[in-house]
Amino acid sequence: MAMWDRIKDQAKNLQQSQSARGSGGQGQGQGPFGQGQPSGHGPGHGSGSSSGGSKAQLIGVLKSQLASVKTELKSGAYRDASMAMCALVAAADGHVEPAERQRVEELIVSNEVLQNFPADQLRQRFNKHVDRLVANFQAGKAEALQEIAKAAKKPAEARAVIQTGIVIAGADGYFEPSEQYAIREACGALGVSPTEFGI
């Protein structure tokens, strides 16, 4: 519980520093996202109702941070890497139920930043990765990580891909260890430190 409080404080501080400097681009060394992402090292369940509120609040902060750089996130590399990231999160535990696939699809097409792209493009790329992950998890994961790595050239996009994954992972109120692991692997592929995101 203390960890969520610490993360919430980091997110609040980050949000205040972003407000203070306006929308004038990135800060020194941290990019637009910095810290404040959930780490959830304990079990994601049963941390108390106040913790659930903190997580929902935190996801809201992450979404607004992403929205603040929406105009910078229009490249094909960001689109493709984000869909690979979403598929990796959805299949993090090694399987994807049809209901979970549909829920993640809905999150994707309703995401404000991802609305920069046609919904059918997003669905097609997401489902391609999910199908490959379901058919052969290790091969599908390697392919998804290769796709994610293509966003590494632009630090703002790389961080946005990780943040998109965290928003999708945390949308159900839990941040499972398998999802954390998938996001850490994506950080490695992008050359971004997972500690920057509290993971």
PDB file of N, CA and C in Angstrom, residues 12 17 46 52 67 73 83 135-136 147 152 157 171 193 199:
ATOM      1  N   LYS A  12       1.807  12.848  -8.874  1.00  0.00           N
ATOM      2  CA  LYS A  12       1.305  14.183  -8.575  1.00  0.00           C
ATOM      3  C   LYS A  12       2.411  15.216  -8.806  1.00  0.00           C
ATOM      4  N   SER A  17       4.852  19.452 -12.102  1.00  0.00           N
ATOM      5  CA  SER A  17       6.000  20.000 -12.827  1.00  0.00           C
ATOM      6  C   SER A  17       5.657  20.187 -14.301  1.00  0.00           C
ATOM      7  N   GLY A  46      -6.644  -7.014  -3.499  1.00  0.00           N
ATOM      8  CA  GLY A  46      -6.897  -6.902  -2.079  1.00  0.00           C
ATOM      9  C   GLY A  46      -5.998  -5.964  -1.314  1.00  0.00           C
ATOM     10  N   GLY A  52      -7.243   0.896  -4.618  1.00  0.00           N
ATOM     11  CA  GLY A  52      -7.904   0.798  -5.921  1.00  0.00           C
ATOM     12  C   GLY A  52      -8.166   2.176  -6.496  1.00  0.00           C
ATOM     13  N   ALA A  67      -2.007  12.112 -23.481  1.00  0.00           N
ATOM     14  CA  ALA A  67      -2.805  13.030 -24.288  1.00  0.00           C
ATOM     15  C   ALA A  67      -2.064  14.345 -24.522  1.00  0.00           C
ATOM     16  N   LEU A  73       2.691  11.859 -31.431  1.00  0.00           N
ATOM     17  CA  LEU A  73       2.601  10.396 -31.513  1.00  0.00           C
ATOM     18  C   LEU A  73       1.773   9.966 -32.723  1.00  0.00           C
ATOM     19  N   MET A  83       0.740  -1.398 -30.592  1.00  0.00           N
ATOM     20  CA  MET A  83      -0.131  -2.566 -30.772  1.00  0.00           C
ATOM     21  C   MET A  83       0.590  -3.839 -30.341  1.00  0.00           C
ATOM     22  N   ALA A 135      -0.471 -18.749 -30.793  1.00  0.00           N
ATOM     23  CA  ALA A 135      -0.004 -19.910 -31.545  1.00  0.00           C
ATOM     24  C   ALA A 135       1.340 -20.429 -31.023  1.00  0.00           C
ATOM     25  N   ASN A 136       2.260 -19.505 -30.732  1.00  0.00           N
ATOM     26  CA  ASN A 136       3.587 -19.882 -30.230  1.00  0.00           C
ATOM     27  C   ASN A 136       4.087 -18.694 -29.412  1.00  0.00           C
ATOM     28  N   GLU A 147       9.133  -5.534 -32.909  1.00  0.00           N
ATOM     29  CA  GLU A 147       8.262  -4.434 -33.357  1.00  0.00           C
ATOM     30  C   GLU A 147       8.354  -3.259 -32.374  1.00  0.00           C
ATOM     31  N   ALA A 152      12.376   2.823 -30.565  1.00  0.00           N
ATOM     32  CA  ALA A 152      13.472   3.274 -29.701  1.00  0.00           C
ATOM     33  C   ALA A 152      14.181   4.522 -30.232  1.00  0.00           C
ATOM     34  N   GLU A 157       8.513   8.687 -28.084  1.00  0.00           N
ATOM     35  CA  GLU A 157       7.678   7.576 -28.552  1.00  0.00           C
ATOM     36  C   GLU A 157       7.952   6.313 -27.745  1.00  0.00           C
ATOM     37  N   ALA A 171      -5.863  -1.108 -16.657  1.00  0.00           N
ATOM     38  CA  ALA A 171      -7.253  -0.717 -16.890  1.00  0.00           C
ATOM     39  C   ALA A 171      -8.242  -1.555 -16.088  1.00  0.00           C
ATOM     40  N   SER A 193      14.979   2.594 -19.033  1.00  0.00           N
ATOM     41  CA  SER A 193      15.112   1.945 -17.725  1.00  0.00           C
ATOM     42  C   SER A 193      13.743   1.696 -17.099  1.00  0.00           C
ATOM     43  N   ILE A 199       8.995   0.235 -12.174  1.00  0.00           N
ATOM     44  CA  ILE A 199       8.744  -1.206 -12.353  1.00  0.00           C
ATOM     45  C   ILE A 199      10.008  -1.978 -12.016  1.00  0.00           C
TER      46      ILE A 199
END
